[in-house]
Structures are given as structure tokens and as C-alpha cells.
XYZ file of C-alpha atoms in Angstrom:
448
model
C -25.758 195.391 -16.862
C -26.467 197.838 -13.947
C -24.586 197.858 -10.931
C -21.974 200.703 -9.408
C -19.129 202.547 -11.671
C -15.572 202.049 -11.826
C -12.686 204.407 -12.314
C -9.448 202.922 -14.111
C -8.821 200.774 -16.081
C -10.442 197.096 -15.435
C -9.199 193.959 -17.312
C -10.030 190.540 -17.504
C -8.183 188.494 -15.151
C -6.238 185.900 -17.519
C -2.926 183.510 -17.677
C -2.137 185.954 -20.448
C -2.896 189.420 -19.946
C -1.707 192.470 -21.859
C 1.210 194.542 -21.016
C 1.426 197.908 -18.904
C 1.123 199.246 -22.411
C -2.604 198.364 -22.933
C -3.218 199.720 -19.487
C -1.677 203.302 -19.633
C -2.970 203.817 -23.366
C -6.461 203.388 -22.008
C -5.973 204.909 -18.666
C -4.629 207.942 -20.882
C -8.007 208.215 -23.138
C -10.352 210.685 -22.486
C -13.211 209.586 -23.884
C -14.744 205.747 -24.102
C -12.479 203.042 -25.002
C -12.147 199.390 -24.883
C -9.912 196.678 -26.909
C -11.249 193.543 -27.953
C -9.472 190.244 -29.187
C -9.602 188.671 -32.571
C -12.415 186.986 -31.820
C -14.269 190.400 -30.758
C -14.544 189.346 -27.345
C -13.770 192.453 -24.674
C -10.348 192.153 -22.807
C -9.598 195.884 -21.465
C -11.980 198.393 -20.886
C -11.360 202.123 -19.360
C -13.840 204.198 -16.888
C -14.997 206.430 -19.602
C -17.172 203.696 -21.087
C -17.895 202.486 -17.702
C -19.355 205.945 -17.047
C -20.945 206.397 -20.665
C -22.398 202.695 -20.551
C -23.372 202.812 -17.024
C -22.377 199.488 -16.426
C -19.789 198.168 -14.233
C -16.156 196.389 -16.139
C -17.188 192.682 -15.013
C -20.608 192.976 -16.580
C -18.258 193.742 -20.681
C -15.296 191.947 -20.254
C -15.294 188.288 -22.005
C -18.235 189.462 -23.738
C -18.743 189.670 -27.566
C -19.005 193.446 -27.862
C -21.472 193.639 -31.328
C -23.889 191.184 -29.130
C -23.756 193.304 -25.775
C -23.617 196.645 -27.071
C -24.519 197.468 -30.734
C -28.517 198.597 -31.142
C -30.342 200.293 -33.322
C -32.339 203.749 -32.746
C -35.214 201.319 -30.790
C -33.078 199.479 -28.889
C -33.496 196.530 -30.839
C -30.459 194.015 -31.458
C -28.522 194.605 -34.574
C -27.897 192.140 -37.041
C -24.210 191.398 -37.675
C -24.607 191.157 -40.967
C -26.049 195.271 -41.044
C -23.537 196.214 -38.620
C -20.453 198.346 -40.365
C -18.206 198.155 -37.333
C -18.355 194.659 -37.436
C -17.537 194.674 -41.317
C -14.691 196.769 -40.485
C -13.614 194.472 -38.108
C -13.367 191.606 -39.564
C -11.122 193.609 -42.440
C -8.725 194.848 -39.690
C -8.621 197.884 -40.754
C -9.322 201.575 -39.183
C -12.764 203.157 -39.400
C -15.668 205.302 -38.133
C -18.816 206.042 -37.640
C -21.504 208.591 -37.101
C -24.913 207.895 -35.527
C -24.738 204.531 -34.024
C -26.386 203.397 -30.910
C -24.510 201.352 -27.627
C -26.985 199.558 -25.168
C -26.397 201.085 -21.347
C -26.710 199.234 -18.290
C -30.281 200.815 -17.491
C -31.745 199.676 -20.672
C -31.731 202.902 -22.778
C -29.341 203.605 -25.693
C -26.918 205.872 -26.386
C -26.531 207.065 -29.670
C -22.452 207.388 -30.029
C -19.813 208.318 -32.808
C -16.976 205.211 -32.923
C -13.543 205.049 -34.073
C -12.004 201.165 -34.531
C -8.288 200.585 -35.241
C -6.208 197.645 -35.256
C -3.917 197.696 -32.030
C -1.056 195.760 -30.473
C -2.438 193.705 -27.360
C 0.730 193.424 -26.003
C 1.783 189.657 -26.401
C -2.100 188.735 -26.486
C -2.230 188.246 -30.132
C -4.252 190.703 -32.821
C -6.535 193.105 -30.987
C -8.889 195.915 -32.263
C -9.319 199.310 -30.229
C -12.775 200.702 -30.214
C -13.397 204.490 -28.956
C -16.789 205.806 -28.426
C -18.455 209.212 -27.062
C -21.665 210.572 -27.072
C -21.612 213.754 -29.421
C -22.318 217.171 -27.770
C -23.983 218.595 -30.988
C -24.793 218.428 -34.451
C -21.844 220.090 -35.571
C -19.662 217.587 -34.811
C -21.006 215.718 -37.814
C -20.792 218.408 -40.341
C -18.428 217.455 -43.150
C -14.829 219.871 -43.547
C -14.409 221.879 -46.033
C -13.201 220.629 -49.208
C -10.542 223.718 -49.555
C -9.498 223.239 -45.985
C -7.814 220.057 -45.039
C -9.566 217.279 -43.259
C -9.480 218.270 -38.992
C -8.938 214.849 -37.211
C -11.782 214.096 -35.014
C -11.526 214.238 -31.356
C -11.444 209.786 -31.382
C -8.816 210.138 -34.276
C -6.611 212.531 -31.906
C -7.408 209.812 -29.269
C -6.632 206.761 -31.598
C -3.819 208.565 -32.625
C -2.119 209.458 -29.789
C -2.499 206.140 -28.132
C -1.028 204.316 -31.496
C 1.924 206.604 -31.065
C 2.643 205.199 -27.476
C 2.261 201.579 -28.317
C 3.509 201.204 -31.468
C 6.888 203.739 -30.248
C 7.379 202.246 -26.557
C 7.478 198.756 -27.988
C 10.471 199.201 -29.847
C 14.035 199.984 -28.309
C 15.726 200.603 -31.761
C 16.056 204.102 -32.810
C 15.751 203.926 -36.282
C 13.018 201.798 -35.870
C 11.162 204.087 -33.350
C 11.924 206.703 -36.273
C 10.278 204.697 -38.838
C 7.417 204.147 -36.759
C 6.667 207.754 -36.301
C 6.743 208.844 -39.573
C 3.903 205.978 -40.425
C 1.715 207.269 -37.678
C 2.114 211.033 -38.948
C 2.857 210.732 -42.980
C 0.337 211.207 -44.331
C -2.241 211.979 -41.993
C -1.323 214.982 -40.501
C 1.415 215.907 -43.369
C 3.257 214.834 -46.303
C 6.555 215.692 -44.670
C 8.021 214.606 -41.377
C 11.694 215.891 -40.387
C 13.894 214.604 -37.464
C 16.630 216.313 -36.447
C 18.346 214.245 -33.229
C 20.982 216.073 -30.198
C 23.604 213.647 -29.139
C 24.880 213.537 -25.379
C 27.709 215.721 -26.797
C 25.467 218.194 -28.092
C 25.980 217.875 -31.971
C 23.072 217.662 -33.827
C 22.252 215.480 -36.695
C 19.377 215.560 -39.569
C 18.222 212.222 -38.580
C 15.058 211.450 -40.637
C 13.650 213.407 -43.574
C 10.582 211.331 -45.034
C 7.943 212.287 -47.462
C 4.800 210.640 -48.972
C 4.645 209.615 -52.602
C 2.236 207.412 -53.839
C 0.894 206.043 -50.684
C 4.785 204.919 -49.859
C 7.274 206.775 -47.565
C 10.483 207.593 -49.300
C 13.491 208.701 -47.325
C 15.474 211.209 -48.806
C 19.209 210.627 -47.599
C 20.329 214.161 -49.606
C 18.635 216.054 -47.196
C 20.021 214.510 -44.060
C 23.375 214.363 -42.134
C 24.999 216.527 -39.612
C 23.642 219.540 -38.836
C 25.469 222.606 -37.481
C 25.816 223.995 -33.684
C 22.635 225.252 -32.283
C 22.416 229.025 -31.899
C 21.862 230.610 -28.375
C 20.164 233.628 -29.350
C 18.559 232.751 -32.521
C 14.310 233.613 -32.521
C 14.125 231.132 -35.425
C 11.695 228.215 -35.340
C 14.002 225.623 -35.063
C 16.821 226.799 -33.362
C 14.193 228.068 -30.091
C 12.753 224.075 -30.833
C 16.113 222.339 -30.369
C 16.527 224.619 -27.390
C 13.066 223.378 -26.121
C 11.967 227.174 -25.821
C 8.640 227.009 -27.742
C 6.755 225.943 -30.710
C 5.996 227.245 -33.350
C 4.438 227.031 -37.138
C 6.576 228.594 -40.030
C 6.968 228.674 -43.579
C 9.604 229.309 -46.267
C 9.433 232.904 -45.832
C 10.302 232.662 -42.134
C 14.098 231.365 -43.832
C 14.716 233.983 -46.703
C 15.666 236.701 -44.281
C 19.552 236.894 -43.849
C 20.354 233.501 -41.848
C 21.609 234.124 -38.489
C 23.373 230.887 -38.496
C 24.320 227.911 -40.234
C 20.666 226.015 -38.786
C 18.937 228.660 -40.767
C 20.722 227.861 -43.995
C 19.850 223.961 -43.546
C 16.202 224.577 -42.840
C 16.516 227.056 -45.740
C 17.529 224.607 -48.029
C 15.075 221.620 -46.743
C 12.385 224.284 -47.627
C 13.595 224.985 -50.753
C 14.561 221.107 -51.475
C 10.750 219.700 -50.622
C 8.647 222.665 -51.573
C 7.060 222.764 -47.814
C 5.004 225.927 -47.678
C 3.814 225.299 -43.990
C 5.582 223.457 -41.278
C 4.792 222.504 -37.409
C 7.565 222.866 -35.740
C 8.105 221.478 -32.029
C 11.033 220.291 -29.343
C 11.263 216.485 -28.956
C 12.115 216.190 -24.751
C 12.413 213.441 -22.747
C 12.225 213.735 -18.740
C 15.965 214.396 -18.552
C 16.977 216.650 -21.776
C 15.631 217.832 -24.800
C 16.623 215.515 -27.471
C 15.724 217.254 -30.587
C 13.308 218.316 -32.894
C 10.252 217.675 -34.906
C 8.725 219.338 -38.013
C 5.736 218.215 -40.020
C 5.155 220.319 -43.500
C 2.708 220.559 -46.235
C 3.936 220.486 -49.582
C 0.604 218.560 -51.049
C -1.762 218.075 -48.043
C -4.272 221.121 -48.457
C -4.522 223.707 -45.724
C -1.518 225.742 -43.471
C -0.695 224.413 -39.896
C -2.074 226.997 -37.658
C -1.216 227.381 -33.981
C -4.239 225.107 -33.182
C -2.397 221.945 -34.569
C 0.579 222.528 -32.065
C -1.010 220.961 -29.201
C -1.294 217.227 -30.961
C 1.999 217.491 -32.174
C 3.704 218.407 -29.315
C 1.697 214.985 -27.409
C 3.319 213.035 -30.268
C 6.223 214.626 -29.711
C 6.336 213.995 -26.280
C 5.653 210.589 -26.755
C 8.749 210.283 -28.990
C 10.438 211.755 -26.547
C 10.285 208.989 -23.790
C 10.127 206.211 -26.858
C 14.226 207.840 -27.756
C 15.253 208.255 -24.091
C 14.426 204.440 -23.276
C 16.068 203.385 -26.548
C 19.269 205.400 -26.294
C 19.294 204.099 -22.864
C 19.148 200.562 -23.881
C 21.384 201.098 -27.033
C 24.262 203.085 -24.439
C 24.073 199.829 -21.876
C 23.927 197.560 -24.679
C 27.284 199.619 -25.991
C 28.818 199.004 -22.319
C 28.047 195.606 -22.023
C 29.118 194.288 -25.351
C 32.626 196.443 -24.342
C 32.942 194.734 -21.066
C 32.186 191.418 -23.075
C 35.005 192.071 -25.548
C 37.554 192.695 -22.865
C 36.614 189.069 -20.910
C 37.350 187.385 -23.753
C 40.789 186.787 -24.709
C 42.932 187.034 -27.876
C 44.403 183.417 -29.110
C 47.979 183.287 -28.302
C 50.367 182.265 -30.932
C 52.048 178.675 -30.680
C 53.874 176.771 -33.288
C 52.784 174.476 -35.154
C 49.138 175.059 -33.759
C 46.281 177.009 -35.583
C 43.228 178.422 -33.612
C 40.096 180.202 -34.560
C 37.621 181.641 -32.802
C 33.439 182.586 -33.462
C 31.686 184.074 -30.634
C 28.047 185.565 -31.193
C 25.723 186.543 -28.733
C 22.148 186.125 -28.618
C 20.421 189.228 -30.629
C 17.707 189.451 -28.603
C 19.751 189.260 -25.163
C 21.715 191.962 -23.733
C 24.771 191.051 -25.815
C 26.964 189.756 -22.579
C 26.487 186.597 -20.428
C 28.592 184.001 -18.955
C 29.406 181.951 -22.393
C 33.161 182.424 -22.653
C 36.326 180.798 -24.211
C 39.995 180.972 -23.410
C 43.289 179.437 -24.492
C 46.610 180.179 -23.079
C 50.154 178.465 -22.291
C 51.258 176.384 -19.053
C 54.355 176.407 -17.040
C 55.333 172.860 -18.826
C 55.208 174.735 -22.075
C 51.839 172.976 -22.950
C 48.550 174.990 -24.160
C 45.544 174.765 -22.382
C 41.888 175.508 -23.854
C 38.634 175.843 -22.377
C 34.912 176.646 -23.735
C 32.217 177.492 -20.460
C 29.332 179.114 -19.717
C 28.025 180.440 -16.452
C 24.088 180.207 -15.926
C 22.995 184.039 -16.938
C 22.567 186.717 -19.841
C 23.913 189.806 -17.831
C 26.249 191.796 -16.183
C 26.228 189.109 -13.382
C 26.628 186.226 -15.420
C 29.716 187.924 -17.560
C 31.345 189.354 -13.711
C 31.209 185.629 -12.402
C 32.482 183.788 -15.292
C 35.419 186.243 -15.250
C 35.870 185.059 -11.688
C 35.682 181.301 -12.683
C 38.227 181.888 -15.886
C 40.744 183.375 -13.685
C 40.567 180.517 -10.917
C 40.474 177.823 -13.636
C 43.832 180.078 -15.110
C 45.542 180.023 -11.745
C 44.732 176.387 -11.223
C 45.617 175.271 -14.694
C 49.508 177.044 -14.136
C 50.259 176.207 -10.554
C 48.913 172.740 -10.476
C 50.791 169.982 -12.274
C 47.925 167.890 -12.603
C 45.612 166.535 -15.779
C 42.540 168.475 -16.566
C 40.295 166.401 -14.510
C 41.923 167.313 -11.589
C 41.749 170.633 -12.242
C 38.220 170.796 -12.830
C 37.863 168.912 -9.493
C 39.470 171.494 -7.798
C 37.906 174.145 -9.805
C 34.257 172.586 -8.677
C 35.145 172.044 -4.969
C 36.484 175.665 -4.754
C 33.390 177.311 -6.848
C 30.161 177.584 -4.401
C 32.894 179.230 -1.607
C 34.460 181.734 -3.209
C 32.295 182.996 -6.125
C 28.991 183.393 -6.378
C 28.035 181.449 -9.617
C 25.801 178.668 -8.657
C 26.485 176.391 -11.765
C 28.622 176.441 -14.874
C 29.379 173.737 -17.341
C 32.977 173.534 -18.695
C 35.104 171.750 -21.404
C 38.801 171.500 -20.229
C 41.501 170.208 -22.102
C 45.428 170.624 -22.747
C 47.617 169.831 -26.002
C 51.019 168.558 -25.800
């Protein structure tokens, strides 16, 4: 296993590799970290357990990781059946570990603390994540205090923050992305989590309001709805957040003072409503604007937020950030394109004695707009004409040149006493030299 270290983030070359997601996540770690595939064989490995391992990337990956790396204190293999990570493995489930030992390329061990959790490979089916470091002390092991509540470890702040950008930048729903985030923080880090969302036009809106109960999130609708302007000068927690000034922790005494605006009486009232008697509260940005807000409270959870929690939540904030800007960017172009769509297509015109209905649905997982169209209108002879085409394409392109090919076929169709073949003929010989569509299929007909 010796040889020279690597920095990045090394894969296994493969017909199917991961997405850029599996690369930044571990690129992003600071500590050890590699992903392995159902069959716990290693497919993405970062420098950090290059360096820790002392090994170089090609020596791990397409290796079963329990057979390569797990020892015990000798050095001696371990068996699979008295390994724990392996048990929790095999459960997919998440899970640590204190006092384990990792073989290193120059034959020692290294005894190592381990964090596994399921993770999404990116197209490449069910993976696992697996961090590692060496601890720097004893104290790391020491249990919390049972008043005090539980302090994530420095591999569940890792795990953590990388499950918040997969499982947020695969999604390019809002509400979804929503959902998603409240899983990742309710309950671990708080039994409340509160979204409250700026549109373009600067309105706010109380977005999300989600709380814990019984190991099930429950969204309380009551509490949410449209929120009132944001305050210029207000020092209050959550009017500074939604003007990405600061963060900051709070608590329902921070809101019985004399409200200083109408955000004040809301966040009054979601204090009073939940029984939160300590909240995180940070600014949701993207790279462009801030785009709202985020608060985490305690109502159950044991302990206060203290200005040492603000630095994780404002990385999962972050990372919510970028997850809403690329999904309100999506949702906005999706908005535009279905419009444009809606004005191609045409409304049926009225004729006597003739009865016409029309279904159009575009793919749900598309853009919404393509070169699929339909059209029916009247001839100089007083016939009616109908066609049904599509253009090769699921964009903007597709939709721009069948709107080309539907007005040609229109101007054809009126000037040109002719049958519909004919038409079509001249429709065809006219296409490749004065569109750009390079195929279309078309049904033609007219009804006397």
C-alpha cells in the first residue's frame, strides 16, 4: 500500500461514475473520507485519508474496505463477523465508533474514531460514506453531559454538512429542498426549524414552520403565511437576519420588549405558539441576494444555543442558500418556458357543425416546452385545416423552430390550392433552407 500521496479527490475510473456531487462533498471534508458501494467496495476517496492512510488512491479504490483497512490493536485482520462498522453497514443505517484501528500503507495501524452514513452516489446506486480521523486526545472520547445536550462530533459536523449538500443540490423543487432540510436538522440539532423565504419583489413569506413529535415532523400551517415588510433599522434577531447583517441566538425574552415592527410581533407569537426558549437564528444567502432566513429552537431538546453553534448553522445555511437560488432559477425558466409554450399553441377556432378538443401535456421531467405542437385553423376555400407535429427537441430551440415550421405550413396551407400532400411536399423541400430544424414528423389533413 505504500507509494507517494495524492491531493484531491481520486475516483475509480468507471462507465458509471458518480456525479460532481460526490466529488465536491469529499473535496469539501476536512478530515478522512471515502464512499463505498453496496457491495462495500471503495469508489471515491479524498486526500485526507490518502494522507492519514499513507497510501496512494489506486492502491483503495475497487477494494473491499473491512478487508484492506479494518485491524485490530496488533495489526491483525478483523473478523467480519466482530467488526461493528460492518454490522452497521449492512443495516444501512448511520453510526460510530471510538477506538478502532485502519491498516496504513507502511504496515502500522492507526487507531481512528469513524462515522458511517448512508449517502446518495449520485446515479451509482446505494452508497455508504465512511469518515475517519485520528483523535488528538482523550477528551475527545469523554461522554457529554447528561444536563447539557449532546455536542455533535467533529465527523457528525462533517457527515452533516456534506448530507446537507447532496441531499439539497439534488433537488430543484423548493418545497422539496424545504422538506429536506428540516430532516437533516429536526431533530438533531433542534426540535424546531423555521423558514421564512424573500421573493424577487421583496415580500417575505413564513415558508416552513416544522417541529418534531414522536420521531415524525409535523408542519404547522397556523404559524405560517405572509410575513410583514422587513424593518431597516430594527437590532432584532430576525429582522438584522433577513437583512443578512449578522447572526445571532435569542430567546422569547428578546420579543416581549415593545415590538418595533410588525416582524417582531410574528416572531413574538411563533415564540409564544411553540414554547421555543432558545433559537439560532441566521440569514439564508445565495451568491446573488439574501434569500431569507433560518431559525432552529429548543422547546424539548436540552441545552440553550450558544454563539458556538452559529458557525454550523450558518454552513447549512449557506448550503440552502445555493440549493434555493438553483431551484428558483429553474422554477422562474420553467415559468417562462411553459408561457412561451402556451402562446405557440393556438386556441380551436369555432366552425359549424364541427366539434374539437384539445389535451396537450408535457413531459414532467422535461423543461415543460419542446417542439410537440397542434394547430387547426380555416382556409381561403372555407375548409378547416388540422395538423399534429413535433420538431426533434425538449427546449427553447425545439419550441422557436416548430413555431417557424407552423407558420410556413399556415402560409402554405392558405395560399396554395393544393391537397395536403402537396403541401407537405412543399413544406419538406422548403424546411432544411430556411429554418433550422433538421427533422420533424407531421400529420396534415383538411375537412370539407
Amino acid at each position: 500500500m505504500a507509494g507517494p500521496k495524492q491531493s484531491g479527490t481520486t475516483r475509480r475510473r468507471s462507465s458509471e461514475r458518480p456525479g460532481p456531487g460526490l466529488d465536491e462533498a469529499l473535496r469539501a471534508i476536512g478530515t478522512g473520507a471515502y464512499v463505498v458501494d453496496e457491495n462495500g467496495r471503495i469508489v471515491a476517496v479524498n486526500s485526507h485519508a490518502l494522507e492519514l492512510l499513507a497510501c496512494r488512491a489506486e492502491d483503495l479504490l475497487g477494494r473491499d474496505a473491512h478487508d484492506l483497512l479494518h485491524r485490530d490493536a496488533h495489526g491483525q485482520s478483523m473478523p467480519a463477523a466482530r467488526c461493528g462498522m460492518r454490522q452497521q453497514f449492512h443495516a444501512a443505517r448511520t453510526a460510530q465508533g471510538e477506538q478502532e484501528y485502519f491498516a496504513r500503507g507502511d504496515g502500522t495501524v492507526v487507531p481512528i474514531s469513524w462515522l458511517i452514513t448512508p449517502y446518495d452516489t449520485g446515479g451509482r446506486g446505494p452508497g455508504t460514506l465512511v469518515l475517519f480521523h485520528a483523535p488528538r486526545s482523550e477528551e475527545e472520547a469523554e461522554p457529554p453531559s447528561r444536563s447539557a445536550p449532546r455536542k455533535l462530533s467533529e465527523l457528525e459536523r462533517l457527515a452533516l454538512l456534506a448530507e446537507t449538500t447532496t441531499r439539497l443540490t439534488s433537488t430543484l423543487d423548493v418545497e422539496e429542498a424545504l422538506r429536506r432540510l428540516a430532516a437533516l436538522v429536526v431533530p438533531r440539532l433542534a426540535d424546531w426549524a423555521v423558514v421564512d423565504l424573500i421573493t424577487e419583489r421583496g415580500e417575505v413569506s413564513r415558508t416552513a414552520v416544522v417541529h418534531a413529535e414522536g420521531g415524525t415532523l409535523v408542519c404547522r400551517e397556523d404559524l405560517q403565511g405572509p410575513m410583514p415588510p422587513i424593518p431597516q433599522e430594527s437590532p432584532l434577531p430576525l429582522s438584522r437576519a433577513l437583512r443578512g447583517a449578522a447572526s445571532t441566538v435569542a430567546g422569547p425574552q428578546t420579543y416581549r420588549r415593545e415590538p418595533d415592527s410588525g416582524i417582531a410581533v410574528e416572531q413574538r407569537r411563533l415564540f409564544e405558539a411553540t414554547g421555543i426558549r432558545s433559537a439560532a437564528i441566521v440569514p439564508i444567502r445565495s451568491t446573488r441576494r439574501v434569500l431569507g432566513a433560518l431559525t432552529l429552537g429548543r422547546a424539548e431538546v436540552p441545552g440553550d444555543f450558544t454563539p458556538a453553534d452559529l458557525p454550523l448553522i450558518e454552513d447549512i445555511a449557506r448550503r440552502t442558500g445555493l440549493a434555493l437560488d438553483n431551484a428558483l432559477l429553474y422554477q422562474r425558466q420553467r415559468k417562462v418556458a411553459e408561457t412561451t409554450q402556451n402562446h405557440l399553441l393556438p386556441q380551436m377556432p369555432r366552425v359549424p357543425g364541427l366539434q374539437m378538443a384539445v389535451r396537450y401535456l408535457p413531459a414532467p421531467d422535461a423543461s415543460h416546452v419542446g417542439g410537440d405542437w397542434y394547430d387547426a385553423f380555416s382556409l381561403s376555400d372555407g375548409t378547416t385545416a388540422l395538423a399534429v407535429g413535433d420538431v426533434v427537441g425538449h427546449d427553447l430551440e425545439a419550441a422557436a423552430g416548430m413555431a417557424q415550421l407552423r407558420n410556413m405550413l399556415r402560409a402554405y396551407a392558405w395560399a396554395l390550392p393544393e391537397p395536403p400532400s402537396g403541401i407537405v411536399d412543399r413544406l419538406d423541400e422548403a424546411l432544411q433552407h430556411i429554418t433550422d430544424v433538421t427533422m420533424a414528423t407531421l400529420v396534415f389533413a383538411r375537412i370539407e
